Amino acid sequence: MGISSIWVYGEVVEGELSTLTTEMLAKARDLSDSVDVVLGSATTDAINQSAGAHGAGTVHATGDLGSGLQGVHVAAAIAAAIDAGVGPDALLAGTTYDGRDVAARLSVALDAPVISNVVDLEVDGDALVGTEPVFGGTTNVKTKFTGGKAQIALVRPKSFAAEETGGGPAAAADLATADVGAAGAAEVIDRFVEESDGPKLDEAGFVVAGGRGLGDAEKFSMVEEMAGLVGGAAGASRAIVDAGWVPYSSQVGQTGKVVKPDVYLALGISGATQHLVGMKGSKHIIAINKDEEAPIFGVADLGIVGDVHSVMPKLIEALKARG
Amino acid sequence: MNVAVCVKQIPDPAEVGSLNPETKTLNRDSKPILDESDSYGVEMALQLVEAAGGGKVTLVSMAPNQETAGLRTALAMGADDAILVSDDALAGSDALSTAKVLAAAIARAEPDLVLAATESSDGYTGTVPEQIAAVMGLPSVTFAKSIEVGDGTVAVKRQTESGFDSVNCPTPCLVSVTAGVVEPRYPSFKGIMAAKSKPVDEVTLADLSIDPATVGTAGGGQEIIEIEQAEAREAGEKVVDEGDAHERIIAFLEELKVL
């Protein structure tokens, strides 16, 4: 009984395992005695050290995938390992761009389901049970795997606390890639890094987010200026992402990023359930909105019923005066 | 160029959702609407076909009942026709089953390009487009910010955690598009009238040669074992701005020692 082996799909940011990868490793250790990392690139000493320090035994690395996309190639390599009897019982991947691709491709290769948007995991017998928030996080649904060659779960960021075990470096193992035929024909021609000042949205201690109440796209500069003043990151509601004011990568909510900063300042955001699920885990929430009935006030520790266009310039000026 | 667009008819997100405690599936009592996320894929398809100078846009959707209200919205925007897979056995389908069914329906349209939203607004698994590509054996580019069609290829800007990748992919292929990348057109009165007579090909699982036991609740490979209320967050203080709200915010941040 139990889960004999779990692989965590590792994502690498600036040469290090991503925070989400280490969060998943911490939970995987609770669920199984054998936890490894699977990587769609070559591994490095730094990655092996970090993986080991977070409790992984081995890093299975495909080597450089060149111009290939992660999803199709990593999934094929994992599926081949499972078919050869050397793969895991379960794969955890993050709810990220590449994580979703890997989980989706693997699910088809193995004809196994994916449990998505997981915020908690437990073991029941020899199956994983994933908890998934629905209806804006007001309801939790627990889903258990009942069959399939492997159990695949997509984990939402910030669901678990990363924790070092003091372990030595993980062993490095080569993971053979598999022929994917025409399905692998997409080629990455170039990679662009968009420079941004300050912390990343999902890692910032202070998040300032703007919504439709800002009035127009230009007013988003107010959100960015405030974020800059408090050393935080700027985020957005789905409404203004849909409207094309800011890119999808800035979106906080069910279909965007999950944030849990110390302080979340919501500017002109009504608080649709879609948004609340992405931010209501914040430690402290401040909301400014003209509509005193706005649902955002239901989760705010400090709610200001007022116009962001009159409150924010004064707040920004006062913060600047403090230096 | 022929484009197939996956669209989903969902309960109006403005209404409070609920789960049926017996079947553990979403209650779908109210009239479904076109998922707003899908309007970007429809608009993108219309623009690409216009730019290619010809071809057609086919909607592909599935539903346990014969609902077409959401499809008519997309047809009114300008899509040419639709394939709707309707079958009682589809109720309770998970993402993988959904992908198998949609893939079989899409194959009937023989498209050069398959478009989908990145995720639906209700189920939001975010895996269905990539699963469709895998079932069909097609290459794919997910989370597209833009698409340009070349000769037998598409050039896509794909969203990444730190920016974007430029990806080239031969057709036929699947691309999922992020919201906000194009401005969906409003259906014109003429479009709404025309949509009423546009062909919607209703097919069953049998038509697609899919065994009902492999989809829906029966084919899931997973089971909902518990539905519980999540812990609610308490509302705090609410004050009306009298011109000094900024001072109240600063005091709050000082209390937290953030300032």
Coordinates of C-alpha atoms in Angstrom, one line a residue:
Chain A
M1 CA 0.0 0.0 0.0
G2 CA 1.0 3.6 -0.3
I3 CA 2.7 5.3 -3.2
S4 CA 6.0 3.6 -3.9
S5 CA 7.5 6.3 -6.1
I6 CA 6.7 9.9 -7.0
W7 CA 8.5 12.1 -9.6
V8 CA 8.2 15.8 -9.5
Y9 CA 8.5 17.7 -12.8
G10 CA 11.3 20.2 -12.1
E11 CA 11.3 23.6 -13.6
V12 CA 14.4 25.7 -13.6
V13 CA 14.5 29.5 -13.1
E14 CA 17.8 31.3 -13.5
G15 CA 19.7 28.0 -13.0
E16 CA 17.8 27.0 -9.8
L17 CA 14.9 24.8 -9.2
S18 CA 11.7 26.9 -9.1
T19 CA 10.0 27.6 -5.7
L20 CA 7.0 25.6 -6.9
T21 CA 9.2 22.6 -7.6
T22 CA 10.6 22.7 -4.1
E23 CA 7.1 23.1 -2.7
M24 CA 6.0 20.0 -4.5
L25 CA 9.0 18.1 -3.3
A26 CA 8.1 18.9 0.3
K27 CA 4.6 17.5 -0.2
A28 CA 5.8 14.5 -2.2
R29 CA 8.0 13.4 0.8
D30 CA 4.9 13.3 3.0
L31 CA 3.2 10.9 0.4
S32 CA 6.0 8.6 -0.5
D33 CA 9.4 7.3 0.6
S34 CA 10.8 7.6 -2.9
V35 CA 10.8 11.1 -4.4
D36 CA 12.7 12.1 -7.5
V37 CA 12.9 15.1 -9.9
V38 CA 12.4 14.8 -13.6
L39 CA 14.0 17.5 -15.8
G40 CA 13.5 18.5 -19.4
S41 CA 17.1 19.7 -19.8
A42 CA 20.6 18.7 -18.6
T43 CA 21.1 18.9 -14.9
T44 CA 23.8 20.7 -13.0
D45 CA 25.6 20.4 -9.6
A46 CA 23.5 23.3 -8.3
I47 CA 20.2 21.6 -9.3
N48 CA 21.3 18.2 -7.9
Q49 CA 22.2 19.9 -4.6
S50 CA 19.0 21.8 -4.4
A51 CA 16.9 18.7 -5.3
G52 CA 18.7 16.6 -2.7
A53 CA 18.4 19.3 0.0
H54 CA 14.7 19.2 -0.6
G55 CA 14.5 15.5 -0.3
A56 CA 14.8 14.1 -3.8
G57 CA 16.9 11.0 -4.3
T58 CA 17.6 11.3 -8.0
V59 CA 17.4 13.9 -10.8
H60 CA 16.3 12.2 -14.0
A61 CA 17.4 14.5 -16.8
T62 CA 16.6 14.3 -20.5
G63 CA 19.6 16.4 -21.5
D64 CA 19.2 19.5 -23.6
L65 CA 16.1 19.4 -25.7
G66 CA 17.4 21.9 -28.2
S67 CA 14.5 23.7 -29.9
G68 CA 11.9 21.2 -28.7
L69 CA 9.1 22.2 -26.4
Q70 CA 9.0 20.7 -22.9
G71 CA 5.5 19.1 -22.9
V72 CA 5.7 16.6 -25.7
H73 CA 9.3 15.5 -25.1
V74 CA 9.3 15.2 -21.3
A75 CA 6.0 13.4 -21.3
A76 CA 7.2 10.9 -23.9
A77 CA 10.4 10.2 -21.9
I78 CA 8.4 9.7 -18.6
A79 CA 5.9 7.4 -20.4
A80 CA 8.7 5.3 -21.9
A81 CA 10.2 5.0 -18.4
I82 CA 6.8 3.9 -17.0
D83 CA 6.3 1.4 -19.8
A84 CA 9.8 0.0 -19.2
G85 CA 8.9 -0.5 -15.5
V86 CA 11.4 2.1 -14.2
G87 CA 9.0 5.1 -13.9
P88 CA 7.0 6.4 -11.0
D89 CA 3.5 5.6 -9.7
A90 CA 2.7 9.3 -9.7
L91 CA 3.8 12.5 -11.3
L92 CA 3.4 15.9 -9.7
A93 CA 3.7 18.9 -12.1
G94 CA 3.0 22.6 -11.3
T95 CA 0.1 24.5 -12.8
T96 CA 2.5 26.4 -15.1
Y97 CA 2.7 26.7 -18.9
D98 CA 5.1 23.8 -19.3
G99 CA 3.7 21.8 -16.3
R100 CA 0.2 21.6 -17.9
D101 CA 1.7 20.6 -21.2
V102 CA 3.7 17.8 -19.6
A103 CA 0.7 16.5 -17.6
A104 CA -1.6 16.7 -20.6
R105 CA 0.7 14.9 -23.0
L106 CA 1.5 12.2 -20.4
S107 CA -2.1 11.7 -19.6
V108 CA -2.8 10.8 -23.3
A109 CA 0.3 8.6 -23.6
L110 CA -0.7 6.5 -20.6
D111 CA -4.5 6.9 -21.0
A112 CA -4.5 8.1 -17.4
P113 CA -6.5 11.1 -16.0
V114 CA -5.1 14.3 -14.5
I115 CA -6.4 15.8 -11.3
S116 CA -5.9 19.6 -11.8
N117 CA -5.6 22.7 -9.7
V118 CA -4.7 20.6 -6.6
V119 CA -4.1 22.6 -3.4
D120 CA -3.7 19.5 -1.2
L121 CA -2.8 15.9 -1.6
E122 CA -3.2 12.8 0.7
V123 CA -2.8 9.1 0.3
D124 CA -5.8 6.7 0.6
G125 CA -4.8 3.1 0.2
D126 CA -2.5 3.1 -2.8
A127 CA -4.2 6.0 -4.5
L128 CA -3.6 9.8 -4.3
V129 CA -6.5 12.1 -3.3
G130 CA -6.3 15.7 -4.6
T131 CA -8.2 18.6 -3.2
E132 CA -9.3 21.2 -5.7
P133 CA -11.1 24.5 -4.9
V134 CA -14.2 25.3 -7.0
F135 CA -16.6 28.2 -7.2
G136 CA -14.0 30.8 -6.2
G137 CA -12.6 28.7 -3.4
T138 CA -15.9 28.5 -1.5
T139 CA -16.1 24.8 -2.0
N140 CA -13.4 22.1 -2.0
V141 CA -13.7 18.9 -4.0
K142 CA -11.7 15.9 -3.2
T143 CA -10.9 13.5 -6.1
K144 CA -9.4 10.1 -5.9
F145 CA -7.6 8.2 -8.7
T146 CA -9.3 4.9 -9.4
G147 CA -7.2 3.5 -12.2
G148 CA -4.7 4.2 -14.9
K149 CA -1.0 3.4 -15.4
A150 CA 0.1 6.5 -13.3
Q151 CA -1.5 9.2 -11.2
I152 CA -0.9 12.7 -12.6
A153 CA -1.6 15.8 -10.5
L154 CA -1.3 19.4 -11.4
V155 CA -0.4 21.4 -8.3
R156 CA -1.2 25.1 -7.8
P157 CA 1.6 27.3 -6.5
K158 CA 1.8 28.2 -2.8
S159 CA -0.2 25.1 -1.8
F160 CA 2.7 23.8 0.3
A161 CA 5.7 25.2 2.2
A162 CA 9.1 24.3 0.7
E163 CA 11.3 22.7 3.3
E164 CA 14.9 21.6 3.3
T165 CA 15.7 18.2 4.8
G166 CA 19.5 18.6 5.0
G167 CA 20.0 15.8 2.5
G168 CA 23.1 15.6 0.3
P169 CA 23.1 16.1 -3.5
A170 CA 20.6 14.0 -5.5
A171 CA 22.1 11.4 -7.8
A172 CA 22.0 12.4 -11.5
A173 CA 20.5 9.9 -14.0
D174 CA 20.0 10.1 -17.7
L175 CA 16.4 9.8 -18.8
A176 CA 16.1 8.5 -22.4
T177 CA 14.0 10.6 -24.7
A178 CA 11.6 8.9 -27.1
D179 CA 10.6 9.4 -30.7
V180 CA 7.5 11.6 -30.8
G181 CA 7.2 11.9 -34.6
A182 CA 5.2 14.7 -36.1
A183 CA 3.8 15.7 -32.6
G184 CA 7.3 17.1 -31.9
A185 CA 7.5 19.4 -34.9
A186 CA 7.2 22.7 -33.1
E187 CA 10.5 24.5 -32.7
V188 CA 11.5 27.3 -30.4
I189 CA 13.3 29.8 -32.6
D190 CA 14.1 32.4 -30.0
R191 CA 13.5 33.1 -26.3
F192 CA 12.7 36.6 -25.0
V193 CA 13.0 37.6 -21.4
E194 CA 10.8 40.6 -20.5
E195 CA 12.7 42.7 -18.0
S196 CA 10.7 43.7 -15.0
D197 CA 11.8 45.7 -12.0
G198 CA 11.1 44.4 -8.5
P199 CA 10.0 40.9 -7.4
K200 CA 7.9 38.4 -9.4
L201 CA 4.2 38.6 -9.0
D202 CA 3.8 35.2 -7.3
E203 CA 6.8 35.7 -5.0
A204 CA 6.3 39.3 -3.9
G205 CA 5.5 40.2 -0.3
F206 CA 3.4 43.1 -1.4
V207 CA 1.0 42.9 -4.4
V208 CA -0.8 45.9 -5.8
A209 CA -3.5 44.8 -8.3
G210 CA -5.8 46.8 -10.6
G211 CA -9.2 46.1 -12.1
R212 CA -11.8 47.6 -14.3
G213 CA -12.4 50.4 -11.7
L214 CA -9.2 52.0 -12.9
G215 CA -11.2 53.3 -15.9
D216 CA -8.7 53.0 -18.7
A217 CA -5.4 51.2 -19.6
E218 CA -3.2 54.2 -18.9
K219 CA -4.3 54.3 -15.3
F220 CA -2.5 50.9 -14.7
S221 CA 0.7 53.0 -14.4
M222 CA -0.8 54.0 -11.0
V223 CA -0.7 50.3 -9.9
E224 CA 2.9 50.0 -11.1
E225 CA 4.0 53.2 -9.4
M226 CA 2.4 52.0 -6.1
A227 CA 4.0 48.6 -6.4
G228 CA 7.4 50.2 -7.0
L229 CA 7.1 52.4 -3.9
V230 CA 6.4 49.5 -1.6
G231 CA 8.9 47.1 -3.3
G232 CA 6.1 44.9 -4.5
A233 CA 4.7 43.5 -7.8
A234 CA 1.8 44.7 -9.9
G235 CA -1.1 42.3 -10.8
A236 CA -4.4 42.5 -12.5
S237 CA -7.9 41.2 -12.5
R238 CA -9.2 39.0 -15.4
A239 CA -11.4 41.8 -16.6
I240 CA -8.5 44.1 -17.6
V241 CA -6.5 41.2 -19.0
D242 CA -9.4 40.2 -21.2
A243 CA -9.7 43.9 -22.2
G244 CA -6.0 43.7 -23.4
W245 CA -4.8 46.4 -20.9
V246 CA -2.1 44.1 -19.5
P247 CA -0.8 40.7 -20.5
Y248 CA -2.1 37.4 -19.3
S249 CA 1.1 36.9 -17.2
S250 CA -0.2 39.6 -14.8
Q251 CA -3.5 38.0 -14.1
V252 CA -4.3 37.0 -10.5
G253 CA -7.1 34.5 -10.1
Q254 CA -8.5 31.1 -10.9
T255 CA -7.3 31.2 -14.5
G256 CA -4.1 33.1 -13.6
K257 CA -1.6 33.3 -10.8
V258 CA -2.1 32.4 -7.2
V259 CA -0.6 35.0 -4.8
K260 CA -0.2 34.9 -1.1
P261 CA 1.7 38.1 -0.2
D262 CA 1.8 39.7 3.3
V263 CA -0.3 42.6 1.9
Y264 CA -2.6 42.6 -1.1
L265 CA -3.9 46.0 -2.2
A266 CA -6.8 45.7 -4.7
L267 CA -7.6 48.8 -6.7
G268 CA -10.9 49.0 -8.4
I269 CA -11.4 45.3 -8.3
S270 CA -14.9 44.1 -7.6
G271 CA -13.9 40.7 -6.4
A272 CA -15.5 38.2 -8.8
T273 CA -15.1 34.6 -7.5
Q274 CA -12.7 34.0 -10.3
H275 CA -10.4 36.7 -8.8
L276 CA -10.9 35.8 -5.1
V277 CA -9.6 32.2 -5.5
G278 CA -6.2 33.6 -6.6
M279 CA -5.7 36.0 -3.7
K280 CA -7.7 35.3 -0.7
G281 CA -4.8 33.4 0.9
S282 CA -3.1 36.7 1.3
K283 CA -2.2 37.6 4.9
H284 CA -3.7 41.0 4.8
I285 CA -6.0 42.5 2.2
I286 CA -6.8 46.1 1.6
A287 CA -9.4 47.0 -1.0
I288 CA -10.4 50.4 -2.5
N289 CA -13.7 50.3 -4.5
K290 CA -16.5 52.8 -5.3
D291 CA -19.2 50.2 -4.9
E292 CA -19.8 49.5 -1.2
E293 CA -21.5 46.2 -2.1
A294 CA -18.4 44.9 -4.0
P295 CA -17.7 41.3 -3.0
I296 CA -14.0 42.2 -2.5
F297 CA -15.0 43.9 0.8
G298 CA -16.1 40.4 2.0
V299 CA -12.5 39.3 2.3
A300 CA -10.8 42.7 3.0
D301 CA -9.3 43.4 6.4
L302 CA -9.4 47.1 5.5
G303 CA -12.0 48.2 2.9
I304 CA -12.1 51.7 1.6
V305 CA -15.3 52.7 -0.1
G306 CA -14.0 55.4 -2.4
D307 CA -12.7 56.4 -5.7
V308 CA -9.2 55.0 -6.5
H309 CA -8.5 58.1 -8.6
S310 CA -8.8 60.3 -5.5
V311 CA -7.3 58.0 -2.9
M312 CA -4.3 56.7 -4.8
P313 CA -2.7 60.0 -5.9
K314 CA -2.7 61.1 -2.2
L315 CA -1.4 57.7 -1.0
I316 CA 1.4 57.7 -3.6
E317 CA 2.3 61.3 -2.7
A318 CA 2.3 60.6 1.0
L319 CA 4.5 57.5 0.5
K320 CA 6.9 59.5 -1.6
A321 CA 7.1 62.2 1.1
R322 CA 8.2 59.6 3.6
G323 CA 11.1 58.7 1.3
Chain B
M1 CA -7.2 27.9 -44.7
N2 CA -9.7 26.0 -42.6
V3 CA -9.7 26.5 -38.8
A4 CA -11.5 24.5 -36.2
V5 CA -12.1 26.3 -32.9
C6 CA -13.0 24.5 -29.7
V7 CA -15.7 26.3 -27.8
K8 CA -17.5 25.5 -24.6
Q9 CA -21.0 26.5 -23.5
I10 CA -20.9 27.2 -19.8
P11 CA -23.3 28.3 -17.1
D12 CA -23.3 32.1 -16.8
P13 CA -20.3 32.8 -14.5
A14 CA -22.4 35.7 -13.0
E15 CA -24.7 33.2 -11.4
V16 CA -23.6 31.3 -8.3
G17 CA -22.6 27.7 -9.2
S18 CA -23.5 24.5 -7.4
L19 CA -22.7 20.8 -7.6
N20 CA -25.3 18.1 -7.7
P21 CA -24.6 16.1 -4.5
E22 CA -25.9 12.9 -6.2
T23 CA -23.9 12.9 -9.5
K24 CA -21.2 15.3 -8.2
T25 CA -21.4 17.2 -11.5
L26 CA -22.1 20.8 -12.1
N27 CA -25.8 21.8 -12.1
R28 CA -26.5 23.2 -15.5
D29 CA -30.1 24.4 -15.0
S30 CA -29.8 27.8 -16.6
K31 CA -29.3 28.6 -20.3
P32 CA -25.6 28.2 -21.2
I33 CA -23.6 31.0 -22.7
L34 CA -20.4 31.0 -24.8
D35 CA -17.4 30.9 -22.5
E36 CA -15.9 34.4 -22.8
S37 CA -12.4 32.8 -23.0
D38 CA -13.4 31.1 -26.2
S39 CA -14.4 34.4 -27.9
Y40 CA -10.7 35.1 -28.4
G41 CA -10.1 31.9 -30.3
V42 CA -13.1 32.6 -32.4
E43 CA -12.0 36.1 -33.2
M44 CA -8.4 34.9 -33.9
A45 CA -9.8 32.2 -36.3
L46 CA -11.9 34.8 -38.2
Q47 CA -8.9 37.1 -38.5
L48 CA -6.6 34.3 -39.7
V49 CA -9.0 33.0 -42.3
E50 CA -9.7 36.6 -43.5
A51 CA -5.9 37.2 -43.8
A52 CA -5.4 33.9 -45.7
G53 CA -8.0 35.1 -48.2
G54 CA -10.3 32.2 -47.9
G55 CA -11.3 29.1 -46.0
K56 CA -13.8 28.5 -43.2
V57 CA -14.1 28.6 -39.4
T58 CA -15.8 25.5 -37.9
L59 CA -16.8 25.5 -34.2
V60 CA -16.4 22.2 -32.3
S61 CA -18.2 21.7 -29.0
M62 CA -19.7 19.0 -26.8
A63 CA -22.5 18.9 -24.3
P64 CA -24.6 16.2 -22.7
N65 CA -27.7 17.9 -24.1
Q66 CA -28.5 19.6 -27.4
E67 CA -27.8 23.1 -26.2
T68 CA -26.7 25.5 -29.0
A69 CA -27.3 29.0 -27.4
G70 CA -23.5 29.5 -26.9
L71 CA -22.7 28.2 -30.3
R72 CA -25.1 30.6 -32.0
T73 CA -23.2 33.5 -30.3
A74 CA -20.0 32.4 -32.0
L75 CA -21.8 31.7 -35.3
A76 CA -23.1 35.3 -35.1
M77 CA -19.6 36.6 -34.8
G78 CA -18.9 35.0 -38.2
A79 CA -18.0 31.3 -37.8
D80 CA -19.3 29.3 -40.7
D81 CA -20.6 26.1 -39.1
A82 CA -20.4 24.0 -36.1
I83 CA -20.1 20.4 -35.0
L84 CA -21.8 19.6 -31.7
V85 CA -21.2 16.3 -30.0
S86 CA -24.3 15.6 -27.9
D87 CA -24.8 12.4 -25.9
D88 CA -26.2 11.6 -22.5
A89 CA -23.2 9.4 -21.9
L90 CA -21.0 12.6 -21.9
A91 CA -22.2 13.8 -18.5
G92 CA -19.4 13.7 -16.0
S93 CA -16.6 13.6 -18.6
D94 CA -13.2 14.6 -17.3
A95 CA -10.6 16.5 -19.3
L96 CA -9.1 13.4 -21.0
S97 CA -12.5 12.1 -22.1
T98 CA -13.4 15.6 -23.3
A99 CA -10.2 15.7 -25.4
K100 CA -10.9 12.3 -26.9
V101 CA -14.4 13.3 -28.0
L102 CA -13.4 16.7 -29.3
A103 CA -10.4 15.2 -31.2
A104 CA -12.7 12.8 -33.0
A105 CA -15.1 15.6 -33.9
I106 CA -12.3 18.0 -35.0
A107 CA -10.9 15.2 -37.3
R108 CA -14.2 15.4 -39.3
A109 CA -13.6 19.0 -40.2
E110 CA -10.0 18.2 -41.5
P111 CA -8.7 21.6 -40.4
D112 CA -5.3 23.1 -41.1
L113 CA -5.3 24.7 -37.7
V114 CA -7.1 23.9 -34.4
L115 CA -7.6 26.8 -32.0
A116 CA -8.7 26.7 -28.4
A117 CA -8.7 28.9 -25.3
T118 CA -6.0 28.1 -22.7
E119 CA -8.6 27.0 -20.2
S120 CA -12.4 27.1 -19.7
S121 CA -13.8 29.6 -17.2
D122 CA -15.7 26.9 -15.3
G123 CA -13.6 23.7 -15.2
Y124 CA -10.2 25.5 -15.7
T125 CA -8.1 22.4 -15.9
G126 CA -6.0 24.0 -18.7
T127 CA -5.1 20.6 -20.1
V128 CA -7.7 19.9 -22.7
P129 CA -6.1 21.7 -25.7
E130 CA -2.8 19.8 -25.3
Q131 CA -4.6 16.6 -24.7
I132 CA -6.5 17.1 -28.0
A133 CA -3.2 17.6 -29.8
A134 CA -1.8 14.5 -28.2
V135 CA -4.8 12.4 -29.1
M136 CA -4.6 13.6 -32.7
G137 CA -0.8 13.2 -32.9
L138 CA -0.5 16.9 -33.8
P139 CA 2.3 19.3 -32.8
S140 CA 1.0 22.1 -30.6
V141 CA 1.9 25.5 -29.2
T142 CA 0.0 26.4 -26.0
F143 CA -0.5 29.8 -24.3
A144 CA -0.1 31.9 -27.5
K145 CA 0.1 35.7 -27.3
S146 CA 0.0 36.0 -31.1
I147 CA -0.2 33.8 -34.3
E148 CA 1.0 34.6 -37.8
V149 CA 0.2 32.2 -40.6
G150 CA 3.0 31.4 -43.1
D151 CA 3.2 28.9 -45.9
G152 CA 2.4 25.6 -44.2
T153 CA 3.5 26.9 -40.9
V154 CA 2.4 29.2 -38.0
A155 CA 4.7 31.5 -36.1
V156 CA 3.6 31.8 -32.5
K157 CA 4.7 33.9 -29.5
R158 CA 4.2 31.6 -26.6
Q159 CA 3.9 33.0 -23.1
T160 CA 6.6 31.8 -20.6
E161 CA 7.2 32.5 -16.9
S162 CA 9.8 35.1 -17.8
G163 CA 8.7 36.5 -21.2
F164 CA 7.8 34.7 -24.4
D165 CA 9.3 32.2 -26.8
S166 CA 9.0 32.5 -30.6
V167 CA 7.9 29.1 -31.8
N168 CA 7.5 27.9 -35.4
C169 CA 5.2 25.0 -36.1
P170 CA 4.1 23.2 -39.3
T171 CA 0.4 22.8 -39.9
P172 CA -1.8 21.0 -39.2
C173 CA -1.3 21.8 -35.6
L174 CA -3.1 23.1 -32.5
V175 CA -2.6 26.4 -30.8
S176 CA -4.2 27.6 -27.6
V177 CA -4.6 31.4 -27.2
T178 CA -4.5 33.5 -24.0
A179 CA -7.3 35.9 -23.3
G180 CA -7.0 39.5 -24.3
V181 CA -4.8 39.0 -27.3
V182 CA -7.4 40.1 -29.9
E183 CA -10.6 42.1 -29.4
P184 CA -13.6 39.8 -30.0
R185 CA -16.1 41.5 -32.3
Y186 CA -19.7 42.0 -31.2
P187 CA -22.1 40.1 -33.3
S188 CA -23.9 42.4 -35.7
F189 CA -27.7 42.3 -36.2
K190 CA -27.0 40.7 -39.6
G191 CA -24.7 38.2 -38.0
I192 CA -27.3 37.2 -35.4
M193 CA -29.9 36.7 -38.1
A194 CA -27.5 34.7 -40.3
A195 CA -26.4 32.5 -37.4
K196 CA -29.9 31.1 -37.0
S197 CA -29.6 29.3 -40.3
K198 CA -26.0 28.3 -40.2
P199 CA -25.4 24.5 -40.1
V200 CA -24.9 22.8 -36.7
D201 CA -24.0 19.2 -37.3
E202 CA -25.2 17.3 -34.2
V203 CA -23.3 14.0 -33.8
T204 CA -23.5 11.3 -31.2
L205 CA -20.7 9.1 -29.7
A206 CA -21.8 6.3 -32.1
D207 CA -21.3 8.7 -35.0
L208 CA -17.7 9.2 -33.8
S209 CA -17.2 5.5 -33.1
I210 CA -16.5 6.2 -29.4
D211 CA -17.5 3.6 -26.9
P212 CA -19.7 5.4 -24.3
A213 CA -18.0 3.3 -21.5
T214 CA -14.7 5.1 -22.2
V215 CA -16.1 8.6 -21.5
G216 CA -18.3 10.4 -19.0
T217 CA -18.5 9.3 -15.4
A218 CA -17.9 5.7 -16.5
G219 CA -14.6 6.3 -18.2
G220 CA -13.0 8.8 -15.7
G221 CA -10.3 6.9 -13.9
Q222 CA -11.1 9.2 -11.0
E223 CA -13.9 9.6 -8.5
I224 CA -15.1 12.6 -6.4
I225 CA -15.1 11.3 -2.9
E226 CA -16.0 14.4 -0.9
I227 CA -17.4 17.9 -1.4
E228 CA -16.9 20.3 1.5
Q229 CA -17.3 24.0 2.3
A230 CA -14.0 25.8 2.4
E231 CA -13.0 27.9 5.4
A232 CA -14.5 31.4 4.8
R233 CA -12.4 34.5 5.3
E234 CA -13.8 37.1 7.7
A235 CA -14.4 40.6 6.5
G236 CA -12.7 43.4 8.5
E237 CA -13.3 47.1 8.8
K238 CA -15.0 49.0 6.0
V239 CA -14.7 52.8 5.9
V240 CA -16.1 55.4 3.5
D241 CA -13.4 57.8 2.1
E242 CA -13.8 61.3 3.4
G243 CA -10.7 62.5 1.7
D244 CA -8.3 61.0 4.3
A245 CA -8.5 57.3 3.4
H246 CA -4.8 57.3 2.3
E247 CA -3.9 58.1 6.0
R248 CA -6.0 55.2 7.2
I249 CA -4.1 52.9 4.7
I250 CA -0.7 54.2 5.9
A251 CA -1.7 53.7 9.5
F252 CA -2.8 50.1 8.6
L253 CA 0.5 49.4 6.9
E254 CA 2.5 50.9 9.8
E255 CA 0.6 48.6 12.2
L256 CA 1.7 45.7 10.1
K257 CA 5.2 47.1 10.1
V258 CA 5.3 47.1 6.3
L259 CA 6.2 50.8 6.4

